[in-house]
XYZ file of C-alpha atoms in Angstrom:
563
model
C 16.410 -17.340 56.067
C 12.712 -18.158 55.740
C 11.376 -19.230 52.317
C 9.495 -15.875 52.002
C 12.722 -13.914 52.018
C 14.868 -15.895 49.595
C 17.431 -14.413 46.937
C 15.955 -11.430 45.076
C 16.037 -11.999 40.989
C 16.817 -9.350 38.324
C 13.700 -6.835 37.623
C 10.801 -8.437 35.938
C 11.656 -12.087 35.966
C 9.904 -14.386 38.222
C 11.073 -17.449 38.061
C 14.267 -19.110 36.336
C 12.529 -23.134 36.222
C 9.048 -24.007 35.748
C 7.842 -27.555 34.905
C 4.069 -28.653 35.235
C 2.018 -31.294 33.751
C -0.263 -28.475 31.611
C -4.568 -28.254 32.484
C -6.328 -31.454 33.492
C -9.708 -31.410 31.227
C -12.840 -31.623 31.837
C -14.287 -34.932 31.386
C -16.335 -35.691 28.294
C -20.319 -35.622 27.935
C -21.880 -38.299 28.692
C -25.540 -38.964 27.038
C -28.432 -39.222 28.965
C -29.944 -42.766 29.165
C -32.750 -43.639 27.127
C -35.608 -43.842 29.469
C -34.755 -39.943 30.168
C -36.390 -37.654 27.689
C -36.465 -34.164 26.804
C -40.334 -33.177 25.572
C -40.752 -30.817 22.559
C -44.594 -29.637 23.013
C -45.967 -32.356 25.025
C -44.104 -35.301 22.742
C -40.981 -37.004 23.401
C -37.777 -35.606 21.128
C -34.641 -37.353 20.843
C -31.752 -34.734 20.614
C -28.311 -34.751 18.932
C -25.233 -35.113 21.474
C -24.536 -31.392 21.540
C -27.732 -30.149 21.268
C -28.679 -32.590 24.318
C -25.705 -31.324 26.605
C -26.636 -27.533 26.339
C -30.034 -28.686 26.955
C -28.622 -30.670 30.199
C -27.253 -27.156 31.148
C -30.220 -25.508 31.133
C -32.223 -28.513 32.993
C -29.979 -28.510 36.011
C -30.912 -25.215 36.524
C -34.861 -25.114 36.443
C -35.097 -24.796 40.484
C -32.447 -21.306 40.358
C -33.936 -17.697 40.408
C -31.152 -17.454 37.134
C -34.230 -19.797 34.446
C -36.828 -17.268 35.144
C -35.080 -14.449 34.151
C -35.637 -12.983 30.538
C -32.755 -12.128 29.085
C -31.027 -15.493 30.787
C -33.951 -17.191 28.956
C -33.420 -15.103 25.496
C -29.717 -15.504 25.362
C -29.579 -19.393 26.114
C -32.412 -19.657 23.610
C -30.633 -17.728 20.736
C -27.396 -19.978 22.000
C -28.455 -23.104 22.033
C -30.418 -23.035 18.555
C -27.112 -22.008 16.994
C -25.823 -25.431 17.795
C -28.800 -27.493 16.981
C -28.951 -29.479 13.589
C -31.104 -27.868 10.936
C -33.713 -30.560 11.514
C -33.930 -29.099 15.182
C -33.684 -25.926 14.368
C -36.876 -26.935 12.173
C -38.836 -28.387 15.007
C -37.117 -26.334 18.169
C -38.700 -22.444 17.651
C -40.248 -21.827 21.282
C -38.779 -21.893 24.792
C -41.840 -22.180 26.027
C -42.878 -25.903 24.456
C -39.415 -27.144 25.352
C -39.750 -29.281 28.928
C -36.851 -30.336 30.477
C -38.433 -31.510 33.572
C -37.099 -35.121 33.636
C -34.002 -34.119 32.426
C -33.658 -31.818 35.730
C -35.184 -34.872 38.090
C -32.823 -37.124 36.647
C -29.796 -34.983 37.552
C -31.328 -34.218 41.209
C -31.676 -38.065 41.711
C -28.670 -38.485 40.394
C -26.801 -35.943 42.950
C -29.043 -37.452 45.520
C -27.816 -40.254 45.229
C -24.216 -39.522 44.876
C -24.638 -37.747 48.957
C -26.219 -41.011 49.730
C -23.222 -43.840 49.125
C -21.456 -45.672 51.442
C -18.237 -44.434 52.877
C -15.791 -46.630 51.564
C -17.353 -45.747 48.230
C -17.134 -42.025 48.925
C -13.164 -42.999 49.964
C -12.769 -44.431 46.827
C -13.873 -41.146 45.116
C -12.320 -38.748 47.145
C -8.309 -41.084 46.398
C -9.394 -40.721 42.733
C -9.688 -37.041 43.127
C -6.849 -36.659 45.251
C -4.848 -38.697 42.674
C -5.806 -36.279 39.934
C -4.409 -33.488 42.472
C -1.458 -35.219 42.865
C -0.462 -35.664 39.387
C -1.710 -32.338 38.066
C -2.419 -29.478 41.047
C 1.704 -29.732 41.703
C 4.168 -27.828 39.552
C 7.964 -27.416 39.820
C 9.144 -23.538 40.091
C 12.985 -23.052 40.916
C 13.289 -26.436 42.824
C 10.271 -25.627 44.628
C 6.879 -28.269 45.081
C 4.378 -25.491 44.465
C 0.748 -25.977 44.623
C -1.677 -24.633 41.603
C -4.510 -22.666 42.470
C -7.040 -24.079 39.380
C -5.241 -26.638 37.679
C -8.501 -27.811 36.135
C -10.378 -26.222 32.911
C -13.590 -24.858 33.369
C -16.678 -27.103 32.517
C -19.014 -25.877 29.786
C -22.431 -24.575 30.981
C -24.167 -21.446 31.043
C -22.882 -18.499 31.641
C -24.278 -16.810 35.235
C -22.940 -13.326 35.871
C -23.014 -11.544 38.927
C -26.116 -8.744 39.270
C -28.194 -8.446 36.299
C -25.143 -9.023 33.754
C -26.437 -8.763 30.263
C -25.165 -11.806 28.620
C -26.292 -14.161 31.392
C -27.613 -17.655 29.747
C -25.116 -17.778 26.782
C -23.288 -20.740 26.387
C -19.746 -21.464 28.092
C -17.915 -23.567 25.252
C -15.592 -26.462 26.564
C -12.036 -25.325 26.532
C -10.055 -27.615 24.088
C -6.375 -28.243 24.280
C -6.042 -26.369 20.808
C -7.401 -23.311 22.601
C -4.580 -23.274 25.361
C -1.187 -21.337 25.501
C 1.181 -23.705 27.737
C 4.244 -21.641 29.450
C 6.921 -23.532 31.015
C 10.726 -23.144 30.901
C 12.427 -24.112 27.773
C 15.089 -27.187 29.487
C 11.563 -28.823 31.216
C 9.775 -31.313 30.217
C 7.328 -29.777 28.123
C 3.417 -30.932 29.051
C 2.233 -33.683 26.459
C -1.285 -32.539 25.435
C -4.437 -34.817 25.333
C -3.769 -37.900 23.138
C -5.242 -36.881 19.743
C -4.609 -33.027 20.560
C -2.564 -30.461 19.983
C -1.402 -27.131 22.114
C -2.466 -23.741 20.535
C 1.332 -22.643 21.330
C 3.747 -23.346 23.646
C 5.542 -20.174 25.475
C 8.968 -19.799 27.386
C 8.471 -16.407 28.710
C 9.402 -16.061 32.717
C 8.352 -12.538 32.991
C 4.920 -13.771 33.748
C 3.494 -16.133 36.531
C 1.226 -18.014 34.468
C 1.090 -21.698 33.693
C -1.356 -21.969 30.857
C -4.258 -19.412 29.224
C -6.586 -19.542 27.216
C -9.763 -16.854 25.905
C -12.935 -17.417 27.075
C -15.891 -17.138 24.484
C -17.828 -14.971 26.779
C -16.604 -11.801 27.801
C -13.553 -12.340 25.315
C -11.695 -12.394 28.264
C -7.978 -14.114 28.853
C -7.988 -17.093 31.638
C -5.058 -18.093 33.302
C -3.876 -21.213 35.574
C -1.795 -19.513 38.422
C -0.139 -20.880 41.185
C -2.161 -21.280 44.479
C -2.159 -18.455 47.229
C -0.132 -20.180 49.648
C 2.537 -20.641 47.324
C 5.623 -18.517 48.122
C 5.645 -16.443 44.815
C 1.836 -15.289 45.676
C 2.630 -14.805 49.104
C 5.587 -12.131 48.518
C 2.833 -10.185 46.013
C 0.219 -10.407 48.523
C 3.000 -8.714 51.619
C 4.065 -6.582 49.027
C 0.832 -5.404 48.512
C 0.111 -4.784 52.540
C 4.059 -2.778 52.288
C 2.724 -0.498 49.414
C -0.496 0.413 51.579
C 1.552 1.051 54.720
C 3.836 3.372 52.879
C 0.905 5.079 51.963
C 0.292 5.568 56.129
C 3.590 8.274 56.012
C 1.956 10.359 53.175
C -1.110 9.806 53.019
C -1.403 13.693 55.283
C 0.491 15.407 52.869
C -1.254 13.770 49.639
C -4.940 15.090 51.561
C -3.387 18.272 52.105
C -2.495 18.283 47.670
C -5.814 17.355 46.930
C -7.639 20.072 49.452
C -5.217 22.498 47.845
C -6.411 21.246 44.400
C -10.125 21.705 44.692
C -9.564 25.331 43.974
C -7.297 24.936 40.817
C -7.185 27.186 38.211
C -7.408 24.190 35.750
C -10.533 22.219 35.692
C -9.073 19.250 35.073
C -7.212 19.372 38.416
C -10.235 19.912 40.307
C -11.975 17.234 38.432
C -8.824 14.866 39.979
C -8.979 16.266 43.088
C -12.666 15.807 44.376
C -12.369 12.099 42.520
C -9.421 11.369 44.635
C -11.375 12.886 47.687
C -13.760 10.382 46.747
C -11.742 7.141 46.927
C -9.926 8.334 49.695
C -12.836 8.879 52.131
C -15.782 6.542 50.763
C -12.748 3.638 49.113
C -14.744 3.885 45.647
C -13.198 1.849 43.049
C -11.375 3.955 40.086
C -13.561 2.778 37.288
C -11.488 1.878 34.679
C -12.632 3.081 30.944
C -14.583 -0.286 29.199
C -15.704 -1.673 26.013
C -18.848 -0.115 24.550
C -21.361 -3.077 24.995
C -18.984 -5.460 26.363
C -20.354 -5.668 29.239
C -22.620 -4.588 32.101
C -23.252 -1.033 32.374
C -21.134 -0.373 35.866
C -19.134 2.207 36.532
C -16.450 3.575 39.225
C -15.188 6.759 40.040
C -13.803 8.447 37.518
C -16.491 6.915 34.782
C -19.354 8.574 37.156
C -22.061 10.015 35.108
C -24.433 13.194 36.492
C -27.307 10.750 37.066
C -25.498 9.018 39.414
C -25.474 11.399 42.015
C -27.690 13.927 43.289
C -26.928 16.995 44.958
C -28.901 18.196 48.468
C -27.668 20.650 50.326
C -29.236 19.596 53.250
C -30.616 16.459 53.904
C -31.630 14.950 57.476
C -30.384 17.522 59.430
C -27.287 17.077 57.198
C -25.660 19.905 55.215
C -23.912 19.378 51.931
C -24.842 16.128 51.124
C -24.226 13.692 48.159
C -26.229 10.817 47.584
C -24.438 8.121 44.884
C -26.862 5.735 43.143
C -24.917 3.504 40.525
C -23.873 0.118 39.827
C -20.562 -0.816 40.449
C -17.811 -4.070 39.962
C -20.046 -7.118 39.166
C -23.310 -5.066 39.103
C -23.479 -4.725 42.598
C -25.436 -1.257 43.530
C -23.463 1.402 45.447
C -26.232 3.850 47.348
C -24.947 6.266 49.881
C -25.521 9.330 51.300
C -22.679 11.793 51.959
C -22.366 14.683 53.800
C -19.125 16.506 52.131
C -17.071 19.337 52.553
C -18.463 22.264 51.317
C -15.530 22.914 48.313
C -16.452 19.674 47.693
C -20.060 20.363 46.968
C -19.581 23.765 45.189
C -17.508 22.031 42.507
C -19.604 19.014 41.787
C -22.211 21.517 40.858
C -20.069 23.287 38.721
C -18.960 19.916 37.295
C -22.582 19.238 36.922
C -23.757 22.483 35.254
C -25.054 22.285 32.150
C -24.857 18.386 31.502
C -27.114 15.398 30.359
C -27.605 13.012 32.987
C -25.885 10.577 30.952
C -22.798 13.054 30.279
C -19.541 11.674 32.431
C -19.358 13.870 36.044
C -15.870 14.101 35.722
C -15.370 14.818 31.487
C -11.684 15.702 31.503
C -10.520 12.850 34.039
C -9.756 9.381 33.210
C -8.017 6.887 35.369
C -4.850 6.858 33.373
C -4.269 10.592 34.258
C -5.532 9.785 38.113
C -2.676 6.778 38.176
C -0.219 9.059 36.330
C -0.524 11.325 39.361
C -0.462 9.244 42.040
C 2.746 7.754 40.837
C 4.225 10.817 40.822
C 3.094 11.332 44.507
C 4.073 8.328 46.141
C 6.155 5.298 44.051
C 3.533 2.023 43.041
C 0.844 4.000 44.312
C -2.680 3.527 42.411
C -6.272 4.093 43.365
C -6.513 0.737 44.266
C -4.136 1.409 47.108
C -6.190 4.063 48.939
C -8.904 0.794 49.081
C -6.382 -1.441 50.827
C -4.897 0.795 53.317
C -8.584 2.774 53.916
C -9.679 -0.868 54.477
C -6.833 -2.447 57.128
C -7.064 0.931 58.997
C -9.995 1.060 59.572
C -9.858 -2.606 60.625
C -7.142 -1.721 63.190
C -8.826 1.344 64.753
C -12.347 -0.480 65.545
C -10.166 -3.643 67.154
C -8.596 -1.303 68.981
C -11.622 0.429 69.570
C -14.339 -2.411 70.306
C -12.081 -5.348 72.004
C -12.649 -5.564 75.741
C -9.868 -7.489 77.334
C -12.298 -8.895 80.222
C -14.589 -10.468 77.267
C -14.383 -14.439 76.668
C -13.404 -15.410 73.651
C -16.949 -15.239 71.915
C -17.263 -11.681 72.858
C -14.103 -10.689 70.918
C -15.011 -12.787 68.399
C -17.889 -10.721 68.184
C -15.956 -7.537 68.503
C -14.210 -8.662 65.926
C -16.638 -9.847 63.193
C -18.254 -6.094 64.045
C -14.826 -4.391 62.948
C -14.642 -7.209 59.894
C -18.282 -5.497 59.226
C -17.269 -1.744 59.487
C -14.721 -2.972 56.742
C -16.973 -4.835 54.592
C -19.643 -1.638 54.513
C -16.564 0.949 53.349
C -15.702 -1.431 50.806
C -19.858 -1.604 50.111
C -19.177 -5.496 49.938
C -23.092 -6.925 49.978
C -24.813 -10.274 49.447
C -28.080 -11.247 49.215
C -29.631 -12.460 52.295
C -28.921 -16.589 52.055
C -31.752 -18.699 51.297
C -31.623 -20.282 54.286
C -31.119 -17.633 56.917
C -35.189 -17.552 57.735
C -34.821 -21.320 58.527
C -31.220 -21.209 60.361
C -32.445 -18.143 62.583
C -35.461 -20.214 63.527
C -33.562 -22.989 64.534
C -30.880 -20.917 66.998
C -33.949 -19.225 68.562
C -35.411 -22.533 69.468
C -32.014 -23.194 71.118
C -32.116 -20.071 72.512
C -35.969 -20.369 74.324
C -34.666 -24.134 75.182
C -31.348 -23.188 76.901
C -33.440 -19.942 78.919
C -35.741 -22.632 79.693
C -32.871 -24.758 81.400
C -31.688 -21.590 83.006
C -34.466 -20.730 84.882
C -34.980 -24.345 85.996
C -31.563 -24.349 87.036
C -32.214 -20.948 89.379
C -34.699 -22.535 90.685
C -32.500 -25.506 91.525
C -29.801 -22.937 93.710
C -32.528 -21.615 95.219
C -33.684 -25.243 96.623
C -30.754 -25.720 97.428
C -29.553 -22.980 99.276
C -32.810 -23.242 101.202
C -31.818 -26.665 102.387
C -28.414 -25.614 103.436
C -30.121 -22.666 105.807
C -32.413 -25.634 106.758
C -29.163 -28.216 107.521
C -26.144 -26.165 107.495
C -24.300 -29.308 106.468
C -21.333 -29.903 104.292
C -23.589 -32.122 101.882
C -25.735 -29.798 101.311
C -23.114 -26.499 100.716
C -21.471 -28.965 98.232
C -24.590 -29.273 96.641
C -25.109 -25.254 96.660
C -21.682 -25.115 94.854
C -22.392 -27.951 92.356
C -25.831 -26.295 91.583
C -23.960 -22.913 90.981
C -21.670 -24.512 88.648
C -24.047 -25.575 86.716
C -25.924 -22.180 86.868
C -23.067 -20.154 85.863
C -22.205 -22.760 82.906
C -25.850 -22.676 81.432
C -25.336 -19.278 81.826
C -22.148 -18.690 79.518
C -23.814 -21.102 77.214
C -26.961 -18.811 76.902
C -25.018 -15.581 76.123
C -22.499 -17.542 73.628
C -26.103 -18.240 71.927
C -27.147 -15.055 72.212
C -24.243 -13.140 70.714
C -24.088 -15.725 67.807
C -27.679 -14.418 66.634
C -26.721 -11.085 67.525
C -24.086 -11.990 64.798
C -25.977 -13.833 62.678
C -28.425 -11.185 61.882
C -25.971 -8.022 62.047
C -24.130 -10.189 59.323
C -27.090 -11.194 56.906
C -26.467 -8.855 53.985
C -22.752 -8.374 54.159
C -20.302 -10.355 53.133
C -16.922 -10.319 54.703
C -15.239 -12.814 52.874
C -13.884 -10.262 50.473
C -12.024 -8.197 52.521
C -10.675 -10.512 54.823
C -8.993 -12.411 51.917
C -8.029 -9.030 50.005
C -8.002 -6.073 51.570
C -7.032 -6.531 54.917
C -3.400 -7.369 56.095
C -3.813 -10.598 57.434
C -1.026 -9.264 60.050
C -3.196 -7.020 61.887
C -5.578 -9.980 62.676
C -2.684 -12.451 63.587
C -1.494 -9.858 65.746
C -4.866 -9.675 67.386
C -5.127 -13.243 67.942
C -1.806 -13.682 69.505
C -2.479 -10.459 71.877
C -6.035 -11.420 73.198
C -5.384 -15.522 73.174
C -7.728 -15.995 70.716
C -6.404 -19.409 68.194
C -6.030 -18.293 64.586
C -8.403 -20.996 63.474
C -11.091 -18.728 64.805
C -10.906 -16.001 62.542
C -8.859 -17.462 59.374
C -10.095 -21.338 57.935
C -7.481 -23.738 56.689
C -7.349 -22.406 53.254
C -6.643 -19.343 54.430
C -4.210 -20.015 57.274
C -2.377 -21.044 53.900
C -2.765 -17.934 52.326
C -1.563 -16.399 55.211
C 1.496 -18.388 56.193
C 3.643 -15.558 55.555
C 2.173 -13.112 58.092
C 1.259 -16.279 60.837
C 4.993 -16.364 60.464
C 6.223 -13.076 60.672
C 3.393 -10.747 62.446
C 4.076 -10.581 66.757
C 1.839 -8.938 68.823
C 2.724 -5.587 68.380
C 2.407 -5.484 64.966
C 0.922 -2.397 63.584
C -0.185 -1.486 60.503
């Protein structure tokens, strides 16, 4: 039997051995040299060690969007003065006397200058990294070599944030071994900390899948070391995942059918469920779990939807009943959308809406606990989150289906493909901002592109020569000459459109990110199956790391697979 259909073990435990060698740490600070000085109001200022680092932090970033931001300039400010001495805390009041500039030139020459060695010295690097790999990326679960994901601790620095995240600039403390929980099994060979150091605890617990944790300063927030994707135990979650979703295809009819039923409950509260389920059913909205107060960033999902987050038109754009969402969602990233609904729909998020604040919740007598709670009940392990995966690899299927024309080369369906990738990506309102250097990289393919048209027409003008001698000469140089000029005619030709349909691509891509569905949302089956139907080789659509990721379904999805 394959490796990804091994023996089953009792409920709850996931693994009987696990040995590992515990986090490698980040290396220490190292002080700047002496002829590189940070300036305190025009004059030279010699910092203490940890004041310096944090001030290292901040000077790598000068040339990012991230050190002209306010509140990332407030919150590294307030941060970094609670770790100066008092004699800098003294001198040190204003962020805006403090000049890191050589600080920041020194690192840039510095990383320069790394890009710039010679190869056997970059070798020499890269064996002492792999070396480190080697010794601490591997751990031992049930017999098995399995490869870590993150074996390594995250370096101090500033903290970013995604979107405008509140606490952005506050200071990322190194991890220390005393802040890590090691879990391994109890007859292994236990991980020997740092010389000098000592675990926080060491755990035996195999109900979990983690190698070693620890709480970040920031967010408060447990991190764990985990095994990498590829590795068999992620691999079965991730299929099982894809299995739950595709159960989901036999009820998902009868589960619509509840919730249409539902929208004219007796009971509020049902109603309240039942347009919020509409909602992540047809536009894949997360659930929006319940938060800290002040935690962190002010995003919300479904069920924490406030009234000022939608507005209510009943026509719009030769559009009737529509709903247009404004709010920020996971990681700060803004959801805006306008929805034309059905009209129950509509009548009962004015109802909901009647007599509120804006900033009173949209749906007051729904939380995600009593969403879950009835899913459950409707079909076993099913959650909202569900809805997102199957909506998502669905809807992936259909447009292949729909937009892959057999007579296409293989740059067409790639392009057919990337365009059903982006129907995806848009459900799942997966953006990115448009990369710096997509201005520049655009410029540089439409130069190719007026260069290779350039070579085309000279090359029609070649045939034509040519078949004008062959009329002239009717000889058998010459019609091998007519053929050879074709060739190359037809060949510039393919080249040209392979061009074109890469900008085409480029541009159609330039604010969406596909990444994140392709790794999470989309069964990685449907897209083998794809492959192996239209010719296409898998290294087209999935990279190494992910071909990893995805050994399970390389292995086991044929053709015919469907969703």
């Amino acid at each position: 039997c394959s490796r990804w259909e091994e023996e089953k073990k009792e409920d709850g435990v996931k693994w009987m051995q696990l040995e590992h060698r515990g986090p490698y740490f980040v290396p220490p600070y190292e002080p700047l040299p002496e002829d590189v000085r940070f300036y305190y109001d025009g004059k030279p200022l010699k910092l203490s060690l940890a004041t310096e680092e944090i001030a290292t932090f901040y000077a790598k970033m000068l040339d990012h969007e991230y050190t002209t931001k306010e509140i990332f300039q407030n919150n590294f400010f307030h941060d970094w003065r609670k770790e100066m001495t008092s004699e800098e805390q003294e001198i040190i009041k204003d962020l805006d006397k403090c000049d890191f500039r050589e600080i920041h030139k020194y690192f840039v020459e510095k990383n320069e200058a790394r890009k710039a060695l010679p190869k056997e010295e970059k070798q020499k690097l890269k064996e002492e990294a792999d070396k480190i790999q080697e010794e601490y990326g591997y751990c031992t679960l049930d017999g098995h070599r399995e490869k870590i994901g993150n074996f390594k601790t995250e370096p101090p620095g500033l903290f970013r944030g995604r979107g405008e995240h509140p606490k952005m600039g506050m200071l990322k403390k190194r991890i220390m071994p005393e802040d890590v929980t090691i879990n391994c099994s109890r007859d292994s060979k236990i991980p020997e900390p740092p010389e000098g150091h000592k675990w926080k605890e060491v755990r035996f617990d195999n109900t979990v899948t983690w190698l070693a944790s620890w709480t970040e300063n920031i967010q408060n927030t447990l991190k764990y070391i985990m095994l990498n994707p590829s590795s068999k135990l992620k691999g079965e979650k991730d299929w099982q995942k894809y299995e739950v979703a595709r159960r989901l295809k036999d009820v998902v009819h009868k589960i619509r059918a509840q919730y249409r039923k539902d929208w004219k409950s007796k009971e509020i509260k049902k109603r309240q469920r039942a347009v919020a389920l509409y909602f992540i059913d047809k536009l894949a909205l997360r659930a929006g779990n319940e938060k800290e107060e002040g935690e962190t960033a002010d995003t919300v999902g479904c069920c924490s939807l406030r009234v000022e987050h939608i507005q209510l038109h009943p026509q719009l754009d030769g559009q009737e009943h529509v709903v247009e969402f404004d709010f920020l969602g996971k990681d700060s990233i803004r959801y805006y959308n306008k929805v034309s609904v059905e009209k129950p729909v509509f009548k009962n998020l004015q109802l909901f809406m009647k007599n509120k604040d804006p900033t009173d919740d949209l749906f007051d007598q729904l939380n995600t606990n009593f969403l879950n709670k009835h899913l459950h009940h409707l079909m076993d392990g099913l959650t909202a989150k569900v809805f997102r995966t199957y909506n998502a690899s669905i809807t992936l299927q259909e447009q292949l289906k729909a937009l892959t024309n057999p007579e296409d080369n293989i740059a067409g369906k790639l392009l057919s493909y990337n365009r059903a990738n982006r129907a995806v990506a848009v459900l799942c309102n997966h953006q990115r901002s448009i990369p710096k250097t997509f201005s520049r990289s655009m410029q540089v393919l439409q130069e190719k592109i007026d260069a290779k048209k350039k070579q085309v027409e000279e090359a029609q003008e070649e045939v034509k020569k040519a078949e004008a001698e062959f009329e002239d000469t009717k000889d058998a140089k010459a019609e091998a000459n007519v053929e050879k000029k074709q060739r190359l005619l037809k060949r510039l030709e393919e080249q040209l459109a392979k061009l074109n349909i890469q900008a085409t691509d480029r541009e159609e891509n330039k604010q969406i990110a596909l990444g994140t569905s392709k790794l999470n949302y989309l069964d990685p089956r449907i897209s083998v199956a794809w492959c192996k139907k239209f010719g296409i080789p898998i290294e087209r659509i999935y990279n190494k790391t992910q071909r990893e990721k995805f050994a399970w379904a390389i292995d086991m999805a044929g053709e015919d697979f469907e969703f």
